[in-house]
Short mmCIF file of C-alpha atoms and ligand atoms in Angstrom, two decimals:
data_model
loop_
_atom_site.label_atom_id
_atom_site.label_comp_id
_atom_site.label_asym_id
_atom_site.label_seq_id
_atom_site.Cartn_x
_atom_site.Cartn_y
_atom_site.Cartn_z
CA UNK N 1 -5.12 -7.99 34.27
CA UNK N 2 -3.68 -5.84 37.02
CA UNK N 3 -5.92 -3.00 35.85
CA UNK N 4 -9.01 -5.11 36.32
CA UNK N 5 -8.08 -6.17 39.81
CA UNK N 6 -7.15 -2.66 40.86
CA UNK N 7 -10.36 -1.18 39.52
CA UNK N 8 -12.39 -3.94 41.10
CA UNK N 9 -10.73 -3.35 44.44
CA UNK N 10 -11.24 0.41 44.32
CA UNK N 11 -14.85 0.16 43.29
CA UNK N 12 -15.56 -2.49 45.86
CA UNK N 13 -14.11 -0.32 48.58
CA UNK N 14 -16.18 2.60 47.40
CA UNK N 15 -19.30 0.52 47.38
CA UNK N 16 -18.79 -1.26 50.69
CA UNK N 17 -20.09 1.58 52.79
CA UNK N 18 -23.45 1.58 51.11
CA UNK N 19 -23.60 -2.22 51.32
CA UNK N 20 -26.06 -2.54 48.46
CA UNK N 21 -24.13 -5.23 46.64
CA UNK N 22 -26.90 -7.77 47.16
CA UNK N 23 -28.56 -6.41 43.98
CA UNK N 24 -25.73 -7.89 41.94
CA UNK N 25 -24.76 -10.81 44.18
CA UNK N 26 -24.72 -13.90 41.96
CA UNK N 27 -25.31 -16.20 44.94
CA UNK N 28 -28.83 -14.85 45.40
CA UNK N 29 -31.59 -15.41 42.88
CA UNK N 30 -32.33 -11.72 42.63
CA UNK N 31 -28.69 -10.79 42.15
CA UNK N 32 -28.23 -13.54 39.59
CA UNK N 33 -31.27 -12.43 37.62
CA UNK N 34 -30.08 -8.84 37.68
CA UNK N 35 -26.62 -9.80 36.49
CA UNK N 36 -27.88 -11.94 33.61
CA UNK N 37 -30.26 -9.10 32.70
CA UNK N 38 -27.34 -6.67 32.55
CA UNK N 39 -25.01 -9.06 30.72
CA UNK N 40 -27.65 -9.76 28.06
CA UNK N 41 -27.02 -6.21 26.83
CA UNK N 42 -23.56 -7.27 25.65
CA UNK N 43 -25.19 -8.91 22.64
CA UNK N 44 -26.39 -5.62 21.19
CA UNK N 45 -23.33 -3.67 22.26
CA UNK N 46 -21.16 -6.09 20.30
CA UNK N 47 -23.54 -6.44 17.37
CA UNK N 48 -23.95 -2.67 17.05
CA UNK N 49 -20.23 -2.01 17.27
CA UNK N 50 -19.10 -4.74 14.92
CA UNK N 51 -21.76 -3.95 12.31
CA UNK N 52 -21.05 -0.24 12.52
CA UNK N 53 -17.27 -0.59 12.28
CA UNK N 54 -17.54 -2.96 9.32
CA UNK N 55 -19.58 -0.35 7.49
CA UNK N 56 -17.38 2.54 8.59
CA UNK N 57 -14.25 0.77 7.35
CA UNK N 58 -15.81 0.39 3.91
CA UNK N 59 -17.00 4.02 3.82
CA UNK N 60 -13.67 5.16 5.26
CA UNK N 61 -11.75 3.41 2.48
CA UNK N 62 -14.10 4.77 -0.19
CA UNK N 63 -13.60 8.28 1.17
CA UNK N 64 -9.83 7.86 1.66
CA UNK N 65 -9.11 6.87 -1.95
CA UNK N 66 -10.36 10.12 -3.53
CA UNK N 67 -8.28 11.93 -0.90
CA UNK N 68 -5.19 10.47 -2.57
CA UNK N 69 -6.24 11.45 -6.08
CA UNK N 70 -4.28 13.87 -8.28
CA UNK N 71 -7.59 15.55 -9.08
CA UNK N 72 -8.24 18.47 -6.75
CA UNK N 73 -12.04 17.97 -6.83
CA UNK N 74 -11.71 14.43 -5.55
CA UNK N 75 -9.43 15.66 -2.80
CA UNK N 76 -11.91 18.41 -1.94
CA UNK N 77 -14.68 15.86 -1.71
CA UNK N 78 -12.54 13.92 0.77
CA UNK N 79 -11.75 17.00 2.87
CA UNK N 80 -15.36 18.18 2.92
CA UNK N 81 -16.67 14.79 3.97
CA UNK N 82 -14.11 14.40 6.73
CA UNK N 83 -14.53 17.94 8.09
CA UNK N 84 -18.33 17.87 8.14
CA UNK N 85 -18.82 14.37 9.50
CA UNK N 86 -16.13 14.84 12.12
CA UNK N 87 -17.83 18.00 13.38
CA UNK N 88 -21.14 16.36 14.29
CA UNK N 89 -21.33 14.85 17.80
CA UNK N 90 -22.28 11.18 17.73
CA UNK N 91 -25.24 11.71 20.04
CA UNK N 92 -26.60 14.46 17.80
CA UNK N 93 -26.19 12.19 14.78
CA UNK N 94 -28.12 9.41 16.55
CA UNK N 95 -31.00 11.76 17.44
CA UNK N 96 -30.97 13.27 13.96
CA UNK N 97 -31.21 9.94 12.21
CA UNK N 98 -33.74 8.36 14.56
CA UNK N 99 -36.08 11.32 15.10
CA UNK N 100 -35.08 13.74 12.35
CA UNK N 101 -35.05 11.64 9.22
CA UNK N 102 -38.55 10.09 9.59
CA UNK N 103 -39.95 13.60 10.04
CA UNK N 104 -38.49 14.46 6.65
CA UNK N 105 -40.45 11.81 4.79
CA UNK N 106 -42.89 9.06 5.71
CA UNK N 107 -40.94 6.71 3.47
CA UNK N 108 -38.06 6.67 5.93
CA UNK N 109 -38.57 4.39 8.88
CA UNK N 110 -35.47 3.16 10.57
CA UNK N 111 -35.36 0.73 13.46
CA UNK N 112 -33.53 1.69 16.63
CA UNK N 113 -30.77 -0.76 15.74
CA UNK N 114 -30.18 0.53 12.22
CA UNK N 115 -30.43 4.15 13.28
CA UNK N 116 -27.69 3.41 15.78
CA UNK N 117 -25.56 1.51 13.30
CA UNK N 118 -25.82 4.24 10.68
CA UNK N 119 -25.04 7.02 13.14
CA UNK N 120 -22.05 5.19 14.62
CA UNK N 121 -20.76 4.10 11.21
CA UNK N 122 -21.04 7.58 9.67
CA UNK N 123 -19.38 9.21 12.60
CA UNK N 124 -16.53 6.71 12.66
CA UNK N 125 -16.07 6.74 8.88
CA UNK N 126 -14.47 10.19 8.97
CA UNK N 127 -11.78 8.86 11.29
CA UNK N 128 -11.38 5.68 9.27
CA UNK N 129 -10.92 7.77 6.15
CA UNK N 130 -8.06 9.64 7.80
CA UNK N 131 -6.50 6.44 9.10
CA UNK N 132 -6.63 4.77 5.69
CA UNK N 133 -5.33 7.86 3.91
CA UNK N 134 -2.36 8.01 6.25
CA UNK N 135 -1.71 4.29 5.96
CA UNK N 136 -1.84 4.28 2.18
CA UNK N 137 0.37 7.38 1.99
CA UNK N 138 2.97 5.65 4.13
CA UNK N 139 3.59 3.04 1.43
CA UNK N 140 6.70 3.86 -0.60
CA UNK N 141 6.32 5.19 -4.13
CA UNK N 142 8.47 2.35 -5.43
CA UNK N 143 5.65 -0.08 -4.68
CA UNK N 144 3.32 1.76 -7.05
CA UNK N 145 6.06 1.97 -9.66
CA UNK N 146 6.79 -1.74 -9.43
CA UNK N 147 3.06 -2.46 -9.78
CA UNK N 148 2.86 -0.14 -12.79
CA UNK N 149 5.88 -1.71 -14.42
CA UNK N 150 4.11 -5.08 -14.40
CA UNK N 151 0.99 -3.39 -15.81
CA UNK N 152 -1.28 -3.91 -12.80
CA UNK N 153 -4.32 -1.67 -13.00
CA UNK N 154 -5.35 0.70 -10.19
CA UNK N 155 -7.75 -1.75 -8.60
CA UNK N 156 -5.32 -4.65 -8.51
CA UNK N 157 -2.51 -2.41 -7.34
CA UNK N 158 -4.62 -1.34 -4.38
CA UNK N 159 -6.00 -4.78 -3.69
CA UNK N 160 -2.87 -6.89 -3.95
CA UNK N 161 0.00 -4.49 -3.32
CA UNK N 162 -0.90 -1.33 -1.41
CA UNK N 163 -3.82 -2.18 0.89
CA UNK N 164 -2.40 -5.42 2.33
CA UNK N 165 0.67 -3.45 3.42
CA UNK N 166 -1.30 -0.41 4.55
CA UNK N 167 -3.70 -2.49 6.64
CA UNK N 168 -0.82 -4.13 8.50
CA UNK N 169 0.43 -0.68 9.40
CA UNK N 170 -2.93 0.75 10.50
CA UNK N 171 -4.04 -2.30 12.45
CA UNK N 172 -3.26 -0.71 15.85
CA UNK N 173 -5.32 2.33 14.85
CA UNK N 174 -8.19 0.11 13.69
CA UNK N 175 -8.10 -1.68 17.03
CA UNK N 176 -8.33 1.69 18.74
CA UNK N 177 -11.36 2.61 16.66
CA UNK N 178 -13.09 -0.61 17.66
CA UNK N 179 -12.52 0.24 21.31
CA UNK N 180 -13.98 3.73 20.73
CA UNK N 181 -16.89 2.18 18.90
CA UNK N 182 -17.71 -0.15 21.79
CA UNK N 183 -17.83 2.83 24.10
CA UNK N 184 -19.72 5.09 21.69
CA UNK N 185 -22.38 2.44 21.25
CA UNK N 186 -23.54 3.27 24.80
CA UNK N 187 -25.02 6.46 23.35
CA UNK N 188 -27.52 4.48 21.33
CA UNK N 189 -29.20 3.71 24.68
CA UNK N 190 -30.92 7.11 24.46
CA UNK N 191 -33.16 5.93 21.65
CA UNK N 192 -33.95 2.69 23.48
CA UNK N 193 -31.37 0.23 22.18
CA UNK N 194 -31.21 -2.63 24.67
CA UNK N 195 -27.42 -2.66 24.96
CA UNK N 196 -25.29 -2.68 28.11
CA UNK N 197 -25.89 0.91 29.18
CA UNK N 198 -29.63 0.81 28.57
CA UNK N 199 -29.96 -2.39 30.61
CA UNK N 200 -28.04 -0.82 33.46
CA UNK N 201 -30.20 2.31 33.32
CA UNK N 202 -33.39 0.30 33.45
CA UNK N 203 -32.18 -1.82 36.32
CA UNK N 204 -30.96 1.18 38.21
CA UNK N 205 -34.42 2.74 37.98
CA UNK N 206 -36.16 -0.33 39.41
CA UNK N 207 -33.52 -1.22 42.00
CA UNK N 208 -32.49 2.26 43.19
CA UNK N 209 -28.90 1.06 43.41
CA UNK N 210 -27.03 3.18 40.88
CA UNK N 211 -23.57 2.84 42.45
CA UNK N 212 -23.51 -0.95 42.41
CA UNK N 213 -25.20 -1.28 39.03
CA UNK N 214 -23.02 1.28 37.27
CA UNK N 215 -19.96 -0.30 38.84
CA UNK N 216 -20.90 -3.56 37.19
CA UNK N 217 -21.52 -1.62 33.96
CA UNK N 218 -18.03 -0.13 34.07
CA UNK N 219 -16.58 -3.59 34.59
CA UNK N 220 -18.57 -4.97 31.69
CA UNK N 221 -17.04 -2.41 29.32
CA UNK N 222 -13.60 -2.90 30.82
CA UNK N 223 -13.64 -6.66 30.32
CA UNK N 224 -15.11 -6.37 26.83
CA UNK N 225 -12.43 -3.91 25.77
CA UNK N 226 -9.60 -5.89 27.34
CA UNK N 227 -10.74 -8.93 25.39
CA UNK N 228 -10.83 -6.90 22.17
CA UNK N 229 -7.36 -5.45 22.84
CA UNK N 230 -6.00 -8.91 23.45
CA UNK N 231 -7.23 -10.20 20.10
CA UNK N 232 -6.10 -7.10 18.22
CA UNK N 233 -2.60 -7.49 19.67
CA UNK N 234 -2.53 -11.16 18.74
CA UNK N 235 -3.55 -10.35 15.19
CA UNK N 236 -0.88 -7.64 15.01
CA UNK N 237 1.79 -10.07 16.12
CA UNK N 238 0.66 -12.64 13.61
CA UNK N 239 0.77 -10.14 10.76
CA UNK N 240 4.09 -8.76 11.92
CA UNK N 241 5.58 -12.17 11.27
CA UNK N 242 5.11 -11.39 7.57
CA UNK N 243 5.99 -7.69 7.81
CA UNK N 244 8.99 -5.98 6.24
CA UNK L 1 4.78 -6.28 -35.07
CA UNK L 2 7.34 -3.79 -36.38
CA UNK L 3 9.89 -4.74 -38.99
CA UNK L 4 13.36 -5.68 -37.79
CA UNK L 5 15.17 -2.63 -39.10
CA UNK L 6 12.95 -0.02 -37.41
CA UNK L 7 14.05 0.93 -33.90
CA UNK L 8 12.00 -0.62 -31.08
CA UNK L 9 12.47 2.54 -29.06
CA UNK L 10 12.66 5.92 -30.64
CA UNK L 11 12.93 9.13 -28.62
CA UNK L 12 12.77 12.37 -30.54
CA UNK L 13 13.37 15.72 -28.88
CA UNK L 14 12.13 14.50 -25.51
CA UNK L 15 12.06 17.16 -22.78
CA UNK L 16 11.05 16.74 -19.18
CA UNK L 17 10.59 19.41 -16.54
CA UNK L 18 10.29 19.14 -12.77
CA UNK L 19 8.71 22.53 -12.09
CA UNK L 20 11.15 25.02 -13.56
CA UNK L 21 14.01 22.55 -13.66
CA UNK L 22 14.63 20.87 -16.98
CA UNK L 23 15.76 17.31 -16.31
CA UNK L 24 15.80 16.23 -19.99
CA UNK L 25 16.79 18.65 -22.72
CA UNK L 26 15.49 17.53 -26.09
CA UNK L 27 16.89 14.04 -25.95
CA UNK L 28 17.15 11.86 -29.06
CA UNK L 29 17.77 8.15 -28.75
CA UNK L 30 17.20 5.09 -30.88
CA UNK L 31 17.35 1.52 -29.76
CA UNK L 32 17.18 -1.39 -32.17
CA UNK L 33 15.69 -4.78 -31.37
CA UNK L 34 18.09 -6.86 -29.34
CA UNK L 35 20.37 -3.90 -28.78
CA UNK L 36 22.07 -3.44 -25.41
CA UNK L 37 22.40 0.18 -24.43
CA UNK L 38 24.36 1.29 -21.38
CA UNK L 39 23.62 4.77 -20.06
CA UNK L 40 26.13 6.49 -17.82
CA UNK L 41 26.75 9.97 -16.53
CA UNK L 42 27.15 11.89 -13.31
CA UNK L 43 24.52 11.77 -10.61
CA UNK L 44 21.58 14.04 -11.39
CA UNK L 45 22.29 14.05 -15.12
CA UNK L 46 18.85 12.65 -15.96
CA UNK L 47 19.61 8.96 -16.53
CA UNK L 48 16.75 7.69 -14.36
CA UNK L 49 14.39 10.28 -15.77
CA UNK L 50 15.28 9.17 -19.30
CA UNK L 51 14.42 5.52 -18.80
CA UNK L 52 11.44 6.28 -16.53
CA UNK L 53 9.91 8.30 -19.36
CA UNK L 54 10.00 5.22 -21.58
CA UNK L 55 7.43 3.36 -19.45
CA UNK L 56 5.81 6.57 -18.31
CA UNK L 57 6.75 6.49 -14.66
CA UNK L 58 7.51 10.11 -15.58
CA UNK L 59 5.52 12.03 -18.17
CA UNK L 60 7.55 13.97 -20.71
CA UNK L 61 6.33 17.42 -21.70
CA UNK L 62 7.45 17.57 -25.29
CA UNK L 63 8.94 15.36 -27.97
CA UNK L 64 7.95 11.88 -28.97
CA UNK L 65 8.57 8.44 -27.52
CA UNK L 66 7.67 5.55 -29.79
CA UNK L 67 7.94 2.01 -28.50
CA UNK L 68 7.43 -0.85 -30.96
CA UNK L 69 5.57 1.54 -33.22
CA UNK L 70 3.23 2.83 -30.51
CA UNK L 71 3.50 6.48 -29.60
CA UNK L 72 3.39 7.06 -25.86
CA UNK L 73 0.48 9.35 -24.99
CA UNK L 74 -2.28 9.90 -22.46
CA UNK L 75 -4.31 7.24 -24.22
CA UNK L 76 -4.55 4.36 -21.71
CA UNK L 77 -4.50 1.76 -24.49
CA UNK L 78 -1.12 2.94 -25.76
CA UNK L 79 0.24 2.97 -22.22
CA UNK L 80 -0.98 -0.59 -21.60
CA UNK L 81 0.62 -1.73 -24.81
CA UNK L 82 3.95 -0.13 -23.99
CA UNK L 83 4.01 -1.24 -20.36
CA UNK L 84 3.26 -4.74 -21.59
CA UNK L 85 6.36 -4.67 -23.75
CA UNK L 86 8.67 -2.92 -21.30
CA UNK L 87 9.82 -4.24 -17.93
CA UNK L 88 11.76 -2.37 -15.31
CA UNK L 89 14.31 -3.28 -12.66
CA UNK L 90 14.85 -0.72 -9.92
CA UNK L 91 17.84 0.24 -7.84
CA UNK L 92 15.88 -0.55 -4.65
CA UNK L 93 14.42 -3.80 -6.09
CA UNK L 94 10.87 -2.75 -5.12
CA UNK L 95 9.72 -6.27 -4.47
CA UNK L 96 6.34 -6.60 -2.77
CA UNK L 97 7.47 -7.25 0.83
CA UNK L 98 4.27 -8.94 2.02
CA UNK L 99 4.29 -11.52 -0.78
CA UNK L 100 6.55 -14.54 -1.15
CA UNK L 101 9.00 -14.72 -4.04
CA UNK L 102 6.59 -16.98 -5.90
CA UNK L 103 3.67 -14.59 -5.32
CA UNK L 104 5.80 -11.65 -6.44
CA UNK L 105 6.39 -13.47 -9.71
CA UNK L 106 2.89 -14.81 -10.33
CA UNK L 107 0.87 -11.69 -9.49
CA UNK L 108 1.38 -10.01 -12.87
CA UNK L 109 0.99 -13.14 -15.00
CA UNK L 110 -2.24 -14.06 -13.18
CA UNK L 111 -3.89 -10.65 -12.93
CA UNK L 112 -2.59 -9.03 -16.12
CA UNK L 113 -1.88 -11.87 -18.53
CA UNK L 114 -4.76 -14.04 -17.24
CA UNK L 115 -2.65 -17.16 -16.65
CA UNK L 116 -4.01 -19.91 -14.40
CA UNK L 117 -2.32 -20.49 -11.07
CA UNK L 118 -0.55 -23.58 -12.39
CA UNK L 119 0.64 -21.83 -15.55
CA UNK L 120 1.85 -18.79 -13.65
CA UNK L 121 3.60 -21.02 -11.17
CA UNK L 122 5.36 -23.01 -13.86
CA UNK L 123 6.50 -19.80 -15.50
CA UNK L 124 7.73 -18.40 -12.18
CA UNK L 125 9.81 -21.51 -11.56
CA UNK L 126 11.29 -21.37 -15.06
CA UNK L 127 12.54 -17.85 -14.54
CA UNK L 128 13.65 -18.45 -10.96
CA UNK L 129 15.85 -21.20 -12.34
CA UNK L 130 17.14 -18.82 -14.93
CA UNK L 131 18.22 -16.38 -12.19
CA UNK L 132 19.46 -19.40 -10.19
CA UNK L 133 17.32 -19.21 -7.06
CA UNK L 134 14.53 -21.79 -7.53
CA UNK L 135 15.02 -22.93 -3.93
CA UNK L 136 13.94 -19.52 -2.56
CA UNK L 137 10.44 -19.55 -4.06
CA UNK L 138 8.54 -19.68 -0.81
CA UNK L 139 10.56 -17.15 1.14
CA UNK L 140 9.67 -13.55 1.75
CA UNK L 141 11.88 -10.93 0.09
CA UNK L 142 13.37 -9.80 3.41
CA UNK L 143 14.68 -13.31 4.00
CA UNK L 144 16.89 -13.00 0.90
CA UNK L 145 20.18 -11.21 0.35
CA UNK L 146 20.22 -8.03 -1.74
CA UNK L 147 21.66 -9.86 -4.71
CA UNK L 148 18.99 -12.52 -4.51
CA UNK L 149 16.26 -9.88 -4.20
CA UNK L 150 17.48 -8.11 -7.31
CA UNK L 151 17.51 -11.40 -9.20
CA UNK L 152 13.91 -12.00 -8.11
CA UNK L 153 13.07 -8.53 -9.40
CA UNK L 154 14.64 -9.42 -12.76
CA UNK L 155 12.66 -12.68 -12.82
CA UNK L 156 9.49 -10.71 -12.06
CA UNK L 157 10.00 -8.68 -15.21
CA UNK L 158 10.84 -11.78 -17.23
CA UNK L 159 7.61 -13.44 -16.07
CA UNK L 160 5.71 -10.68 -17.86
CA UNK L 161 7.55 -11.73 -21.04
CA UNK L 162 8.72 -8.18 -21.56
CA UNK L 163 10.65 -7.73 -24.78
CA UNK L 164 12.48 -4.66 -23.51
CA UNK L 165 14.05 -4.38 -20.07
CA UNK L 166 15.03 -1.14 -18.38
CA UNK L 167 17.53 -1.28 -15.52
CA UNK L 168 18.02 1.71 -13.23
CA UNK L 169 21.34 1.24 -11.44
CA UNK L 170 20.49 -2.38 -10.59
CA UNK L 171 23.69 -2.98 -8.61
CA UNK L 172 24.09 0.37 -6.84
CA UNK L 173 22.26 -0.72 -3.70
CA UNK L 174 24.18 -3.98 -3.43
CA UNK L 175 27.15 -5.00 -1.32
CA UNK L 176 30.22 -5.47 -3.53
CA UNK L 177 30.23 -9.25 -3.20
CA UNK L 178 26.72 -9.45 -4.64
CA UNK L 179 27.24 -7.24 -7.66
CA UNK L 180 28.83 -9.99 -9.71
CA UNK L 181 25.93 -12.44 -9.37
CA UNK L 182 23.46 -9.83 -10.63
CA UNK L 183 25.69 -8.72 -13.50
CA UNK L 184 26.14 -12.35 -14.48
CA UNK L 185 22.38 -12.83 -14.79
CA UNK L 186 22.15 -9.62 -16.80
CA UNK L 187 24.97 -10.70 -19.10
CA UNK L 188 23.14 -13.95 -19.78
CA UNK L 189 20.00 -12.03 -20.58
CA UNK L 190 21.94 -9.89 -23.00
CA UNK L 191 23.21 -12.92 -24.87
CA UNK L 192 19.66 -14.26 -25.10
CA UNK L 193 18.73 -11.35 -27.36
CA UNK L 194 16.75 -9.21 -24.94
CA UNK L 195 16.60 -5.50 -25.72
CA UNK L 196 18.11 -3.76 -22.71
CA UNK L 197 18.72 -0.23 -21.54
CA UNK L 198 20.94 -0.30 -18.48
CA UNK L 199 21.83 2.70 -16.36
CA UNK L 200 25.02 1.68 -14.58
CA UNK L 201 28.50 2.74 -13.62
CA UNK L 202 29.82 -0.80 -14.00
CA UNK L 203 32.15 -0.07 -16.90
CA UNK L 204 33.40 -3.65 -17.05
CA UNK L 205 29.86 -4.78 -17.74
CA UNK L 206 29.45 -2.00 -20.30
CA UNK L 207 32.59 -3.01 -22.21
CA UNK L 208 31.56 -6.63 -22.28
CA UNK L 209 27.86 -6.28 -23.04
CA UNK L 210 27.00 -2.90 -24.54
CA UNK L 211 26.36 -2.39 -28.23
CA UNK L 212 25.94 1.28 -27.57
CA UNK L 213 27.10 3.63 -24.85
CA UNK L 214 25.13 6.74 -23.99
CA UNK L 215 26.76 9.44 -21.91
CA UNK L 216 24.47 12.00 -20.30
CA UNK L 217 25.26 15.23 -18.54
CA UNK L 218 22.91 17.94 -17.29
CA UNK L 219 19.88 16.49 -19.02
CA UNK L 220 21.54 16.10 -22.37
CA UNK L 221 22.80 13.12 -24.31
CA UNK L 222 26.38 14.28 -24.80
CA UNK L 223 27.85 11.26 -26.52
CA UNK L 224 26.60 8.08 -28.16
CA UNK L 225 28.65 5.34 -29.73
CA UNK L 226 29.93 1.78 -29.56
CA UNK L 227 31.95 1.15 -26.38
CA UNK L 228 35.25 0.38 -28.11
CA UNK L 229 35.05 3.78 -29.78
CA UNK L 230 33.84 5.98 -26.92
CA UNK L 231 36.09 4.40 -24.32
CA UNK L 232 39.26 4.76 -26.35
CA UNK L 233 38.50 8.06 -28.02
CA UNK L 234 35.76 10.04 -26.30
CA UNK L 235 34.77 13.00 -28.43
CA UNK L 236 33.59 15.29 -25.67
CA UNK L 237 35.72 16.64 -22.86
CA UNK L 238 32.92 16.04 -20.33
CA UNK L 239 32.81 12.33 -21.13
CA UNK L 240 36.60 12.04 -21.01
CA UNK L 241 36.64 13.66 -17.57
CA UNK L 242 33.82 11.42 -16.37
CA UNK L 243 35.56 8.28 -17.60
CA UNK L 244 38.77 9.35 -15.94
CA UNK L 245 37.03 9.81 -12.62
CA UNK L 246 35.12 6.57 -12.75
CA UNK L 247 37.92 4.33 -14.05
CA UNK L 248 40.58 5.68 -11.74
CA UNK L 249 39.15 4.50 -8.45
N1 ADP J 301 10.39 13.82 -8.86
C1 ADP J 301 11.30 14.81 -9.01
N2 ADP J 301 11.00 16.06 -8.64
C2 ADP J 301 11.91 17.06 -8.81
N3 ADP J 301 13.11 16.91 -9.34
C3 ADP J 301 13.47 15.68 -9.73
C4 ADP J 301 12.59 14.57 -9.59
N4 ADP J 301 13.20 13.47 -10.07
C5 ADP J 301 14.43 13.88 -10.48
N5 ADP J 301 14.58 15.20 -10.29
C6 ADP J 301 15.77 15.98 -10.66
O1 ADP J 301 16.06 15.75 -12.01
C7 ADP J 301 17.44 15.60 -12.19
C8 ADP J 301 17.75 14.29 -12.85
O2 ADP J 301 17.42 13.26 -11.94
P1 ADP J 301 17.69 11.74 -12.27
O3 ADP J 301 17.09 11.42 -13.59
O4 ADP J 301 17.22 10.95 -11.12
O5 ADP J 301 19.27 11.72 -12.37
P2 ADP J 301 20.25 10.48 -12.37
O6 ADP J 301 19.43 9.23 -12.42
O7 ADP J 301 21.10 10.68 -13.56
O8 ADP J 301 21.05 10.58 -11.12
C9 ADP J 301 18.09 15.76 -10.83
O9 ADP J 301 18.59 17.07 -10.70
C10 ADP J 301 16.98 15.53 -9.88
O10 ADP J 301 17.16 16.30 -8.72
MG1 MG J 302 19.22 7.70 -11.00
#
């Protein structure tokens, strides 16, 4: 909370000299309209981020598991995927998928939203894969042996024994990824996604008040991320109640 | 199943390597149905490795392990069959820490044996009563004492209706005052006719319960025999020395 107030104060001071705050003053009709216009971008920022992270968690897990295999080819598949995907900048991936892929074949037409989701999810999945691999590796060998000694198969061992424990341990890292994702989603504005950053850009062009508008934009991300952090921490505490 | 006279576990010339190090050197061992075998020997002599090979937590490189007539091999069906017959109790309990006692006990019966929730639950309660902690069913493992946790681990194996139980130093991680309660449960199991292989240094338990003592040293089975015989007149010098050390403190 102190962070918010401090940032607010600093930014306000910075902006005072130019005195253009009327563009985002909620007491005037114009300011109110501008603010609601900007805030409406939150819908897509959240939708993009949540959809993308859900997909990237699934891909991440599917890539992490072969990384733990005894078979060297499975492990190589894991390494190759992680190294390649991690090396591509998110913005490049967005441009590649939105402009590049359709040029490859007429059959591929992706909406702005899904191009963004796929790019964000792919990019994040490499990090998720590493997080899951680390989390699963941190579970003691005795847990696998106990599962084997009661004849659980691989799938049930993962599902009922290993993953529930691993996920508790990686929850802080998953929370971090969600924060990254919320910020990364701003890049999808370049292909026209009407999320927070795009809305601010558009408004800034019509209002010629970049300082005030981008200040509000910064605050929007700040508040969004503080809310997310709060819920992640609450979830952590709840799960810790049943932790070892 | 197999006829009564044939051994339920037969190990013939079993060798196990960790890299260049040979942890088991052509071990032979036979266990009859209902027999209680106590394995002892100095630390690092291969006791854990021996029993872990029986349910394939370790893979042996050569020799044969036959459990209830099924030869242990890479064939998943044979492994399933053997793991279904053999349960294991670990030194560190290895309970699932995120699951309650009840869930620890019902997971296998539900997922592996296909029991309904009610059936699995009834079975869990039966065996919790047998290890005398029915009142702890809804606690998490960490809320229990070490002795209670180990008894839950025993009940978890019993819930799978294993016919053979392997124990790897089940009381070594316990505070002295809790050893007795676990040994008591194990003694009861022994009298119920369960086939048991127990790695332990509890010689009092061995004298009382064992049909057969196995002494291991440096990856070899050095001496095998009924306790009254091996305790009073050990044939090998190594076993005599070991017994001296362990009984005199
Ligand atoms: N996973 C392993 N990797 C390498 N060496 C091992 C492994 N497990 C056991 N050993 C070695 O094999 C020998 C026998 O170990 P173990 O069967 O655990 O002995 P014990 O249970 O009698 O103390 C020891 O020297 C030990 O260091
Ligand atoms: Mg051992």
